[in-house]
CSV table of C-alpha atoms and ligand atoms in Angstrom, one decimal:
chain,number,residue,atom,x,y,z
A,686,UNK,CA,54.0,49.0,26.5
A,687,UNK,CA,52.2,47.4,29.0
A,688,UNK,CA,51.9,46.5,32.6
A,689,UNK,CA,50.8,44.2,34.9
A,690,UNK,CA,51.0,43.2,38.6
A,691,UNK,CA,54.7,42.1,39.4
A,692,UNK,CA,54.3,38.5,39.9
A,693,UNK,CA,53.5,36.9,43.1
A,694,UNK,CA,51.1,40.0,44.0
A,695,UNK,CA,47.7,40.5,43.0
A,696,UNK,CA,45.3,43.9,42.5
A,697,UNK,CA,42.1,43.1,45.1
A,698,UNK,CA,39.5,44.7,42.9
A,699,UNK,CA,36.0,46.6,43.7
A,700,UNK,CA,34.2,43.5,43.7
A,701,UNK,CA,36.7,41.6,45.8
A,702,UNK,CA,37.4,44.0,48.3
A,703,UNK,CA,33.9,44.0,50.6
A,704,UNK,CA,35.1,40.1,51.1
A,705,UNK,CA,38.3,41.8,52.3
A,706,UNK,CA,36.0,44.1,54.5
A,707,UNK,CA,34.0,41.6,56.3
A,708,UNK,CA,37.1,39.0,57.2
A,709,UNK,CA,38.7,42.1,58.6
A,710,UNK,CA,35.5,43.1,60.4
A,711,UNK,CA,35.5,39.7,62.2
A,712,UNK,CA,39.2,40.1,63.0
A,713,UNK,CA,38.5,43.8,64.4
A,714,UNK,CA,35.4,42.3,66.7
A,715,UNK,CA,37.2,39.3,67.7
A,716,UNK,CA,40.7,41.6,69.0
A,717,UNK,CA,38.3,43.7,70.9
A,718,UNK,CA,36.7,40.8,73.1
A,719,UNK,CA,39.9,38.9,73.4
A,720,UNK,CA,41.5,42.4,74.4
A,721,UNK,CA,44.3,42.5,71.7
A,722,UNK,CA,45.3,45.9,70.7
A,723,UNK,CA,46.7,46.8,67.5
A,724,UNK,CA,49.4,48.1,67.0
A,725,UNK,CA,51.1,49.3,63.3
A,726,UNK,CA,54.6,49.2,62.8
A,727,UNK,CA,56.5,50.1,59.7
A,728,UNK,CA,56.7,48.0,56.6
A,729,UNK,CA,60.6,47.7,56.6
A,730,UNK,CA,62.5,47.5,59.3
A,731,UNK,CA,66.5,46.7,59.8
A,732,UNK,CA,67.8,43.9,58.1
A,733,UNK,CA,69.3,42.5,61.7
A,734,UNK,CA,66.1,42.5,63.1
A,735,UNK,CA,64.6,39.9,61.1
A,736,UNK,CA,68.3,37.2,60.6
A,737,UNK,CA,67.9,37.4,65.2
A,738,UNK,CA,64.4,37.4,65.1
A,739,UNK,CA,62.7,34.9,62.6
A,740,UNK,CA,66.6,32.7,62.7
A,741,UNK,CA,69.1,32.4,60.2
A,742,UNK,CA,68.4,29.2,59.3
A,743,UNK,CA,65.0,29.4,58.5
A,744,UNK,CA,63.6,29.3,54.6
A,745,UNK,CA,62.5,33.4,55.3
A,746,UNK,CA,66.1,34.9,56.3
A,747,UNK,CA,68.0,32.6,53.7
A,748,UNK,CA,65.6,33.2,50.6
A,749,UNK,CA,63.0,34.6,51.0
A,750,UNK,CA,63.3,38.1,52.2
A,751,UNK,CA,63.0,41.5,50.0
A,752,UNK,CA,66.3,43.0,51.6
A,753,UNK,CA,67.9,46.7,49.7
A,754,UNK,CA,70.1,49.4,50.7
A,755,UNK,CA,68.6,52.7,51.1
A,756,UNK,CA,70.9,55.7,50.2
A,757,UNK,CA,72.4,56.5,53.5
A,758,UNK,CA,73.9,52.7,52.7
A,759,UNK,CA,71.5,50.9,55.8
A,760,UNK,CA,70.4,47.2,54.9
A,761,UNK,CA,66.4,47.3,55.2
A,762,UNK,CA,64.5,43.9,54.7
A,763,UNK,CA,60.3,44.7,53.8
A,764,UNK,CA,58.8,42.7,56.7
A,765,UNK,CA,58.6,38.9,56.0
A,766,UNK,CA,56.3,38.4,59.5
A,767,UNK,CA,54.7,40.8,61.9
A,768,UNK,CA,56.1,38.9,65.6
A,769,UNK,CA,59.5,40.3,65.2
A,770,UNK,CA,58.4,43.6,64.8
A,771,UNK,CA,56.2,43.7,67.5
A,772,UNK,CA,58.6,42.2,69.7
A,773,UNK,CA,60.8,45.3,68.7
A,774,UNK,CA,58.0,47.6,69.7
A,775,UNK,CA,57.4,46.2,73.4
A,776,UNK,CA,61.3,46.2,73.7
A,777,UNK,CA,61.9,49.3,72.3
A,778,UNK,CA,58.6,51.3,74.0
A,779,UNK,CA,59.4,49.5,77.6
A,780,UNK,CA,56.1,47.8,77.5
A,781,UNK,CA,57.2,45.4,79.8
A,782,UNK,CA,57.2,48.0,82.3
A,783,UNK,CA,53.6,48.6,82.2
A,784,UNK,CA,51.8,47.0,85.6
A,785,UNK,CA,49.9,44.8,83.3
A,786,UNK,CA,51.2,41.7,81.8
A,787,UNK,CA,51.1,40.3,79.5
A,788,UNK,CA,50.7,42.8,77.0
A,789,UNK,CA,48.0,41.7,74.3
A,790,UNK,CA,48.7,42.7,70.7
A,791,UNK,CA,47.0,42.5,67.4
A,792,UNK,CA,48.5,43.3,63.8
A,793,UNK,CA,47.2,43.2,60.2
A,794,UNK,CA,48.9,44.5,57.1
A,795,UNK,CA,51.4,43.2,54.1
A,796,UNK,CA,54.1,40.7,54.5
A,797,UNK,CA,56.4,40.1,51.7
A,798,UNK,CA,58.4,36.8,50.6
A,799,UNK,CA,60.6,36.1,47.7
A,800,UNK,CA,58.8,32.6,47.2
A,801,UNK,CA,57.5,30.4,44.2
A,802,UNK,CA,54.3,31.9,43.2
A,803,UNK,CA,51.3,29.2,43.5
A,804,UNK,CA,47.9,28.4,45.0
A,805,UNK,CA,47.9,29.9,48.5
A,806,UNK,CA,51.6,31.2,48.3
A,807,UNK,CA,51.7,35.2,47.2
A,808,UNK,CA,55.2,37.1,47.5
A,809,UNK,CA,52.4,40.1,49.2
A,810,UNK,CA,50.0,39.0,51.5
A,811,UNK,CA,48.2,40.6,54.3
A,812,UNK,CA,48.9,38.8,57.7
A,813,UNK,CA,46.6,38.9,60.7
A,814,UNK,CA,48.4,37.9,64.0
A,815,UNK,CA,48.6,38.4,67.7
A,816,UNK,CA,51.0,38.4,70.5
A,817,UNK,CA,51.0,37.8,74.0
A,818,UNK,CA,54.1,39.0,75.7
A,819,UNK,CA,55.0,38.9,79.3
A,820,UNK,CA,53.1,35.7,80.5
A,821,UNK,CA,54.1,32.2,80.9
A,822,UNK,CA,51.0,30.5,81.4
A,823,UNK,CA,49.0,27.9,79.8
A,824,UNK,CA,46.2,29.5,80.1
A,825,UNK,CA,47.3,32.2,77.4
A,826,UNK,CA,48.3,29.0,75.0
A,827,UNK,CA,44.9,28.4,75.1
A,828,UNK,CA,43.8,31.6,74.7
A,829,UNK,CA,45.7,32.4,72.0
A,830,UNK,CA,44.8,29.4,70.0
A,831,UNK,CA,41.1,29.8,70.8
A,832,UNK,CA,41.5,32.9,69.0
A,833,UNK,CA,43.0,31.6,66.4
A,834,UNK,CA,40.3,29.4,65.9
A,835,UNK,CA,37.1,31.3,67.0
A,836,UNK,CA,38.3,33.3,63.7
A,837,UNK,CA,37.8,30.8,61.4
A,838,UNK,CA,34.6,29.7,62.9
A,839,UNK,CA,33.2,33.4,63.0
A,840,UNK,CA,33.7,33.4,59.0
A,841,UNK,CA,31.9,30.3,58.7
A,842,UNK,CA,34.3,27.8,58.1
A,843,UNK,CA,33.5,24.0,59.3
A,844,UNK,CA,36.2,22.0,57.7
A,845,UNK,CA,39.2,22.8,60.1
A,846,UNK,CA,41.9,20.8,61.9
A,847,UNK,CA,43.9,22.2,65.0
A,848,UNK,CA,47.3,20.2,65.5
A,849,UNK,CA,49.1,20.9,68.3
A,850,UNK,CA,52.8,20.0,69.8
A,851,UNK,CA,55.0,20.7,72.4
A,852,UNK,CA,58.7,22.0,71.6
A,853,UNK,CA,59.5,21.6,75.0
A,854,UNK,CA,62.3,23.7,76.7
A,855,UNK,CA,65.9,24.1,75.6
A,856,UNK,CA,66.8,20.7,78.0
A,857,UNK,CA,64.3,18.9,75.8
A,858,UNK,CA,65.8,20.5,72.3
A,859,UNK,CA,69.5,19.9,73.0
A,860,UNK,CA,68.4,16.4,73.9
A,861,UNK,CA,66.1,15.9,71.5
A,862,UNK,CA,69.0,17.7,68.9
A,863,UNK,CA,71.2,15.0,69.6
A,864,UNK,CA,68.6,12.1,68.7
A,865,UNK,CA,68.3,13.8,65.7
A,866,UNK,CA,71.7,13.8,64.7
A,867,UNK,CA,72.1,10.3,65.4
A,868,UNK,CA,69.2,9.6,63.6
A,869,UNK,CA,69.8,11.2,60.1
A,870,UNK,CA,74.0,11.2,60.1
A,871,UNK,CA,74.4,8.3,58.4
A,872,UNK,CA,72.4,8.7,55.6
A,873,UNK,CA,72.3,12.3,55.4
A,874,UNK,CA,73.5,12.2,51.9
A,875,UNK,CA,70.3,11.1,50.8
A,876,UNK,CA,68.9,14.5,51.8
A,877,UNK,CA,68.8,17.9,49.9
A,878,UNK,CA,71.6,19.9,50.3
A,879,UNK,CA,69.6,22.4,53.0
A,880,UNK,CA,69.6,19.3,55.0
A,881,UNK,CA,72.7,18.4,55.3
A,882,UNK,CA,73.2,22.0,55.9
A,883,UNK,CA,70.4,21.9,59.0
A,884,UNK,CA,72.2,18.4,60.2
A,885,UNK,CA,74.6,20.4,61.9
A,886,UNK,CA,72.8,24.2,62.2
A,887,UNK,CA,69.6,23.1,63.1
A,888,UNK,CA,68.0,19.6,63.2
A,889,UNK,CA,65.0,20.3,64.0
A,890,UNK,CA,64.5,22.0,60.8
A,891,UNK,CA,64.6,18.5,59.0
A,892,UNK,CA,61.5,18.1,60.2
A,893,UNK,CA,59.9,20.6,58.7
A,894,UNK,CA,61.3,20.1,55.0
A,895,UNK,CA,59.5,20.2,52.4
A,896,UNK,CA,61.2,18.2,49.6
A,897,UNK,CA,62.2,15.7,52.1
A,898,UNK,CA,59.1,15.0,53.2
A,899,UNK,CA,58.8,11.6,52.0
A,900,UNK,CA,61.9,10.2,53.3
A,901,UNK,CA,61.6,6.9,55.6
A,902,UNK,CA,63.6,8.3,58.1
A,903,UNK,CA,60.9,10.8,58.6
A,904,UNK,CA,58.3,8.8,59.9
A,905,UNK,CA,60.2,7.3,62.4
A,906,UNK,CA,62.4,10.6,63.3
A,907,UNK,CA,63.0,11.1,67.5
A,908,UNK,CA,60.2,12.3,68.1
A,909,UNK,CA,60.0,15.8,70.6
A,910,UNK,CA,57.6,14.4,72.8
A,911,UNK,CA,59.8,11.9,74.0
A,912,UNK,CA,62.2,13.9,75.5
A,913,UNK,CA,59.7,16.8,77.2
A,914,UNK,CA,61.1,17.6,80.4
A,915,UNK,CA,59.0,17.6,83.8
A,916,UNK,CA,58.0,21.2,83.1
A,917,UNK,CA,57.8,21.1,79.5
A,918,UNK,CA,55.3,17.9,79.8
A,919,UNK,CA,53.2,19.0,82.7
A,920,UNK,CA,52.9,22.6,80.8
A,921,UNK,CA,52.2,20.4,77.8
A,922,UNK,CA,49.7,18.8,79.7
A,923,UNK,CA,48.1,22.0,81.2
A,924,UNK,CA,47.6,23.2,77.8
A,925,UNK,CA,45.7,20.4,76.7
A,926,UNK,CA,43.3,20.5,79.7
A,927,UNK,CA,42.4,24.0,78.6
A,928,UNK,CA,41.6,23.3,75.0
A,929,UNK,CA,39.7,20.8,76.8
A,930,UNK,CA,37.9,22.7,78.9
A,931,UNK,CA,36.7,25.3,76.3
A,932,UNK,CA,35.9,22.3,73.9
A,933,UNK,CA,38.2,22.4,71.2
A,934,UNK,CA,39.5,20.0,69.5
A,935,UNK,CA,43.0,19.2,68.8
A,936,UNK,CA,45.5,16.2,67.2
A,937,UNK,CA,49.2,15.9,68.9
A,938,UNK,CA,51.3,15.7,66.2
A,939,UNK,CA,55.2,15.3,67.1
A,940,UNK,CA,56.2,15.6,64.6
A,941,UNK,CA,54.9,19.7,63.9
A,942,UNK,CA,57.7,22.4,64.5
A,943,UNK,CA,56.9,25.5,62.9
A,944,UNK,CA,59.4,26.8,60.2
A,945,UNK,CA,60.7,30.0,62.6
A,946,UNK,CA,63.6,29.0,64.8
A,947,UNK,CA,62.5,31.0,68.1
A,948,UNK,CA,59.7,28.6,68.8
A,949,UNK,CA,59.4,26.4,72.1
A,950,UNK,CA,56.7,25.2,74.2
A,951,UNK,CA,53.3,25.2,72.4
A,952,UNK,CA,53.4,25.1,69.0
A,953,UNK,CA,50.5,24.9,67.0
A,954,UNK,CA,48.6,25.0,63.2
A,955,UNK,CA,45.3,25.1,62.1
A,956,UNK,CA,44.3,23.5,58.8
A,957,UNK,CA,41.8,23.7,55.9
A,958,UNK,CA,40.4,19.7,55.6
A,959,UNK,CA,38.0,21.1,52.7
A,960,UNK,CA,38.3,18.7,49.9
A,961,UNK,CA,38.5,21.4,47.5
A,962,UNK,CA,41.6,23.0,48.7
A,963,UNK,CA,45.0,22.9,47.3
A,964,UNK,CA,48.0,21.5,48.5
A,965,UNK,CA,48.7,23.8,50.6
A,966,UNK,CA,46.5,23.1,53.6
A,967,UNK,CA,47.6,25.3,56.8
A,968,UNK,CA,45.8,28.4,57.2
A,969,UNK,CA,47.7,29.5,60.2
A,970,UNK,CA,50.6,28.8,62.4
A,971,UNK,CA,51.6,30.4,65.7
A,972,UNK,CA,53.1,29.2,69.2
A,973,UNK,CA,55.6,30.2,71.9
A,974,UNK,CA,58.7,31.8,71.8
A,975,UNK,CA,60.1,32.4,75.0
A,976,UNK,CA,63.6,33.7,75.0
A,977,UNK,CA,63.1,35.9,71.9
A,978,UNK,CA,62.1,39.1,73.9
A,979,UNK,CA,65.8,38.5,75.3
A,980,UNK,CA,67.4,37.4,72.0
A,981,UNK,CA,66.0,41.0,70.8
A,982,UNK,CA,67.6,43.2,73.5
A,983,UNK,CA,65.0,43.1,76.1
A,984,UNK,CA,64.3,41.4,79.2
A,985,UNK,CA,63.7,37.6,79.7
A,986,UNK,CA,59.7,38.3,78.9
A,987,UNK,CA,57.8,35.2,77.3
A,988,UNK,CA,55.8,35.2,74.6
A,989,UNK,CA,53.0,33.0,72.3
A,990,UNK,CA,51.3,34.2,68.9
A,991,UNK,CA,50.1,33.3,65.6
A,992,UNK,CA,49.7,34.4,62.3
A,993,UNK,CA,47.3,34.1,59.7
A,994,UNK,CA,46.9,35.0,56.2
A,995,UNK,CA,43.6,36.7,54.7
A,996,UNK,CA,44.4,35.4,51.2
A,997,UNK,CA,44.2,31.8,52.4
A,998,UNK,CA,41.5,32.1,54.7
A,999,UNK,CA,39.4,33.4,51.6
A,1000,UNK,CA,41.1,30.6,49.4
A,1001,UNK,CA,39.4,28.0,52.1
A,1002,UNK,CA,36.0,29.7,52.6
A,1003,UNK,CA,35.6,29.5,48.7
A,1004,UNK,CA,36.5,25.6,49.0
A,1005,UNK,CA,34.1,25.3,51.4
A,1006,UNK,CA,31.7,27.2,49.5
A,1007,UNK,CA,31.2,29.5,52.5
A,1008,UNK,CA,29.3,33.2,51.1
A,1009,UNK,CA,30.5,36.1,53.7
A,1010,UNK,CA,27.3,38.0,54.7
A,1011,UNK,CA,28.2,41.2,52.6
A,1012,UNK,CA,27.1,44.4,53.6
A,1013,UNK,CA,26.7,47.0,50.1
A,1014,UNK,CA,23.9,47.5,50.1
A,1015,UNK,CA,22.8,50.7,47.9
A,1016,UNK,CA,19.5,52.1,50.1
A,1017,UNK,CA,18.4,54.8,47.7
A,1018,UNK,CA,19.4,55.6,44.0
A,1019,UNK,CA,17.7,59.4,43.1
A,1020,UNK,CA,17.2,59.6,39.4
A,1021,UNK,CA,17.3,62.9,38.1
A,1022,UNK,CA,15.0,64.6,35.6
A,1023,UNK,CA,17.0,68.3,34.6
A,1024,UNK,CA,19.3,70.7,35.7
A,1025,UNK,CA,17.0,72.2,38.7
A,1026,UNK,CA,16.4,68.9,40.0
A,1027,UNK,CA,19.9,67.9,40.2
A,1028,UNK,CA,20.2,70.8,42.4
A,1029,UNK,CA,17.9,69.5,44.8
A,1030,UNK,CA,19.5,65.6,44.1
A,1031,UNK,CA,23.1,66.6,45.2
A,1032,UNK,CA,21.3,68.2,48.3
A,1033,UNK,CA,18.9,65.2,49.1
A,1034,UNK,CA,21.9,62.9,48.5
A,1035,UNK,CA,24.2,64.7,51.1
A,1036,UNK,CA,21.2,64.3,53.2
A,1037,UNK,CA,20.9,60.8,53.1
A,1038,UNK,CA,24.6,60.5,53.9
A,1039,UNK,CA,24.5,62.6,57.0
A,1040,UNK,CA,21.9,60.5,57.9
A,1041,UNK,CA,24.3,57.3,57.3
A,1042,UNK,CA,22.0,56.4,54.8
A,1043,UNK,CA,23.3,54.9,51.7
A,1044,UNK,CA,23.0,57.1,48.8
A,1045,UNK,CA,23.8,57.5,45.4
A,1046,UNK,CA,23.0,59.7,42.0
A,1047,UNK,CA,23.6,59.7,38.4
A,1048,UNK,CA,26.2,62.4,37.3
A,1049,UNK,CA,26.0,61.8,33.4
A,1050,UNK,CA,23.0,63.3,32.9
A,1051,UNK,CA,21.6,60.1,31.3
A,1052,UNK,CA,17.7,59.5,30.1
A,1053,UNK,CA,15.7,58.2,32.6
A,1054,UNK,CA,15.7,54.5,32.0
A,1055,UNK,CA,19.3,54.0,32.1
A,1056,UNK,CA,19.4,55.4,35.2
A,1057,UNK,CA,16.9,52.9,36.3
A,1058,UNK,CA,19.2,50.3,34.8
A,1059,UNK,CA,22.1,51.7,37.4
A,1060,UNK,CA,19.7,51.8,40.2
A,1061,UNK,CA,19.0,48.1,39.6
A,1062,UNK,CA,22.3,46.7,38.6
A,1063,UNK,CA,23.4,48.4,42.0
A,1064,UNK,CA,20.6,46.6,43.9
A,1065,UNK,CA,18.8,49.9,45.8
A,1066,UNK,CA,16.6,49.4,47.8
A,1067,UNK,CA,14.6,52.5,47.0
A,1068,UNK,CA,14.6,54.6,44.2
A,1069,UNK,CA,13.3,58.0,43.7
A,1070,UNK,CA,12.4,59.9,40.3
A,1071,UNK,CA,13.1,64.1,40.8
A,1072,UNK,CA,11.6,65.8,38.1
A,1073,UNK,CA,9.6,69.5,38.0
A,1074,UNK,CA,6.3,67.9,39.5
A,1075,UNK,CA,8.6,67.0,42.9
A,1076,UNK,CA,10.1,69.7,43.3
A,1077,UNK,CA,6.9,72.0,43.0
A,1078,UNK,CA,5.4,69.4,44.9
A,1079,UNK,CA,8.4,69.8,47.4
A,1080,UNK,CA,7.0,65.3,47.6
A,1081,UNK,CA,8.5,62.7,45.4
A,1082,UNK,CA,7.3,59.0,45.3
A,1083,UNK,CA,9.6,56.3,47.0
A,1084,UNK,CA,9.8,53.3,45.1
A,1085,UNK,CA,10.7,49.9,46.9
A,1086,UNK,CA,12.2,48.4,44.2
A,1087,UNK,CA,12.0,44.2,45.4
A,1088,UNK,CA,8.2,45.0,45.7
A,1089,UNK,CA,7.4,47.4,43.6
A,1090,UNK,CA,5.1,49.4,45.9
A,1091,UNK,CA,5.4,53.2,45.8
A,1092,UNK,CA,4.3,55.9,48.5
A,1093,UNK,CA,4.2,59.7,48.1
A,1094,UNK,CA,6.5,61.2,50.8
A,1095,UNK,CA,7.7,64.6,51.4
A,1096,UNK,CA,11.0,65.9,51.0
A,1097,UNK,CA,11.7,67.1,54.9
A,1098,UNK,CA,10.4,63.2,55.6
A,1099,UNK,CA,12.7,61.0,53.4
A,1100,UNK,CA,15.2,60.4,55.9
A,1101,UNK,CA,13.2,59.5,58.4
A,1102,UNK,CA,10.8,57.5,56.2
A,1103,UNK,CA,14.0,55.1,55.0
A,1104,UNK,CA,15.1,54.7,58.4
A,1105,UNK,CA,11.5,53.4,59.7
A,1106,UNK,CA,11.7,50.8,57.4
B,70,ATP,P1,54.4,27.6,54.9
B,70,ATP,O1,54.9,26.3,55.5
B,70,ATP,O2,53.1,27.4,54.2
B,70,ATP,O3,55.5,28.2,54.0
B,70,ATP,P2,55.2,29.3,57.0
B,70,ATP,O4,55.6,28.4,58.1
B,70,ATP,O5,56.1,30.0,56.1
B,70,ATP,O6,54.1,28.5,56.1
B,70,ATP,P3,54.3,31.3,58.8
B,70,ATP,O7,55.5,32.1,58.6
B,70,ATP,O8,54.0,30.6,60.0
B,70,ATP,O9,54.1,30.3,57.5
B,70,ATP,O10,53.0,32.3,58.4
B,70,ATP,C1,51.8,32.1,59.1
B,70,ATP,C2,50.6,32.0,58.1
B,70,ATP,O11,50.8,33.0,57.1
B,70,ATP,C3,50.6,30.7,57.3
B,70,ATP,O12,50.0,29.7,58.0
B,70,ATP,C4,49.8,31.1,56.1
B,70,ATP,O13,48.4,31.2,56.4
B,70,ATP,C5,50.3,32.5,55.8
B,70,ATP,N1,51.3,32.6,54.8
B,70,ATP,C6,52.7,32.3,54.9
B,70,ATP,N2,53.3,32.5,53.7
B,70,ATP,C7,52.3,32.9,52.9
B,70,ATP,C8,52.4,33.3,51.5
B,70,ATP,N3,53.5,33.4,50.8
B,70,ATP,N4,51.2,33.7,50.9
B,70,ATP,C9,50.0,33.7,51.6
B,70,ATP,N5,49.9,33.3,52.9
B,70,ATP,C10,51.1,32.9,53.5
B,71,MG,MG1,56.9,29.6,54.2
């Protein structure tokens, strides 16, 4: 019998993992100047919560969701997306009571999806994503989305696109819901059958189909922009002029509506243009959702976020051949020479650790050359050889292993020795 990873998920291994370490560094630094708190919610939540909150039409809440029935007979779904959750939270822990608004929050853990397994699409992922809740201003479009993007830039990547839209109010979407309809109706049987479902549920959703794609009637589709409202095109507007402002830059494409049903407003996604990359080219997605504070039993609070997945951020840094400045480095490997001095080794070591000094020993009491071999294939930076002679001589010589240069330093001097350098 054997085993393996269920499909879809993937085991992020030793050598794998600092990679993991250092995107989630950047996303820890960047929260804490943008002021986005985390917070940690739990990894199922009521089934309910995600057909209101992510939309019953959407491809998450109709296939894609990992939904069972734990024994006291509840229906549980393990999270799809993080903003529904978090909307919860602020709803359910009053946050929009606190003085100051809105309130800024950061997540990051696993997200699951019942979805075809290929390049860039895993049925486990880890999500990144932020929420602002309890603002209506352009000002925090533009903050969210320089967020988004100062992310990708902070890792190193140089082959991005933003695309941006407008969703407009719910004047522009009944309008624009109508166009739609007229639009596709009479041919509608040349669509898939989710399609024709969406004619009548949800229009919009056409938009964003996936085997339709190529359909003529797509390029030429009502577009939203056309039917902004006043407000909806001078926020619009607003939101551009920021972007501006802080230099970023952005395509309008009308035709972008994000697959979740709560969004309006801003919506935006930020690509991979890498030539290397696969087919599937958005690294994140994110935008407004006003109204869904409300939809979720709270107050008529307005939101914007995004969401971004670690697994295709790492997909388009190794497209762009981007190397994350890793940080494993091994600063002293103490080979040990008999029983009394591995005494003194597991003392020294512990030492070096207090000290926050990298440190690590051989426990397989191996001959001296293959620990050398271990010091080596671990990169130290210094290695030390504790024999009889040290420990009489209470001294040991510290080897710098890229130069090969050796001093003679005492024991009660080590630590402060490898921190000098
Ligand atoms: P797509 O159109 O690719 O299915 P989506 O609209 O379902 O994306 P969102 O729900 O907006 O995606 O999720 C935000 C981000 O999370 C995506 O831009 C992508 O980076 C990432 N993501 C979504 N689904 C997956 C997945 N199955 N595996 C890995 N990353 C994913
Ligand atoms: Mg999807």
């Amino acid at each position: 019998m054997s085993f393996k990873v269920p499909r879809g998920t993937q085991d992020i291994l030793p050598d794998q993992s600092e990679k993991w370490q250092q995107v989630e560094k950047v996303l820890r630094d960047l929260s804490h100047v943008y002021r986005y708190k985390e917070i940690r919610t739990p990894i199922f939540e009521s089934t309910e919560l995600f057909q209101r909150g992510v939309g019953d039409t959407t491809d998450i809440v109709q296939k894609e969701m990992y939904t069972f029935t734990d024994r006291g007979g509840r229906s549980l779904t393990l999270r799809p997306e993080g903003t529904a959750a978090a909307v919860r939270a602020y709803v359910e822990h009053k946050m929009f009571g606190q003085p100051d608004q809105p309130v800024k929050l950061s997540y990051i853990g696993p997200m699951f999806r019942y979805e075809r397994q290929q390049a860039g699409r895993y049925r486990q992922f880890v999500q990144f994503g932020v929420e602002a809740i309890g603002s209506a201003d352009p000002a925090i479009d533009a903050e969210v989305i320089s967020f988004a993007m100062d992310i990708y830039k902070k890792v190193g990547l140089k082959d991005l696109k933003l695309v941006i839209n407008s969703l407009g109010d719910k004047e522009t979407r009944d309008a624009h819901r109508t166009a739609l309809i007229n639009h596709f109706e009479p041919s509608i049987g040349e669509f898939c059958s989710d399609c024709q479902k969406r004619l009548e549920k949800n229009p919009l959703r056409i938009l964003d189909c996936k085997v339709d794609r190529e359909h003529p009637l797509m390029a030429n589709a009502p577009a939203l922009t056309d039917y902004l409202t006043e407000y909806s095109a001078e926020y619009f507007t607003k939101v551009k002029d920021y972007l501006d402002r802080l230099g970023i830059p952005y395509e309008v494409d009308p035709n972008l509506v994000r697959g979740l049903d709560y969004y309006n407003h801003t919506a935006f996604e930020i690509m991979s243009t890498a030539s290397g990359f696969g087919a599937i080219t958005t690294l994140c997605g994110g935008g407004r959702y006003n109204g869904l504070v409300e939809d979720i039993g709270g107050p008529d609070a307005p939101g914007i976020g995004f969401a971004l997945s670690i697994e295709r951020l790492l997909l388009a840094l190794e497209a762009e051949g981007v190397a994350l400045q890793e940080d494993d480095q091994l600063d002293m490997y103490v080979v040990v020479m008999g029983e009394a001095a591995k005494a003194k080794a597991v003392e020294l070591v512990s030492t070096f650790r207090a000290n926050g000094i990298s440190a690590d020993m051989d426990y397989a009491d191996r001959k001296m050359k293959a620990q050398m071999k271990t010091a080596d294939r671990q990169g130290a930076k210094y290695v030390i050889v504790l024999g009889e002679t040290e420990l009489e001589e209470q001294a040991v010589n510290v080897k710098e292993m890229e130069t090969g240069t050796q001093e003679k330093v005492a024991f009660a001097e080590l630590v402060n020795f490898v921190l000098q350098k």
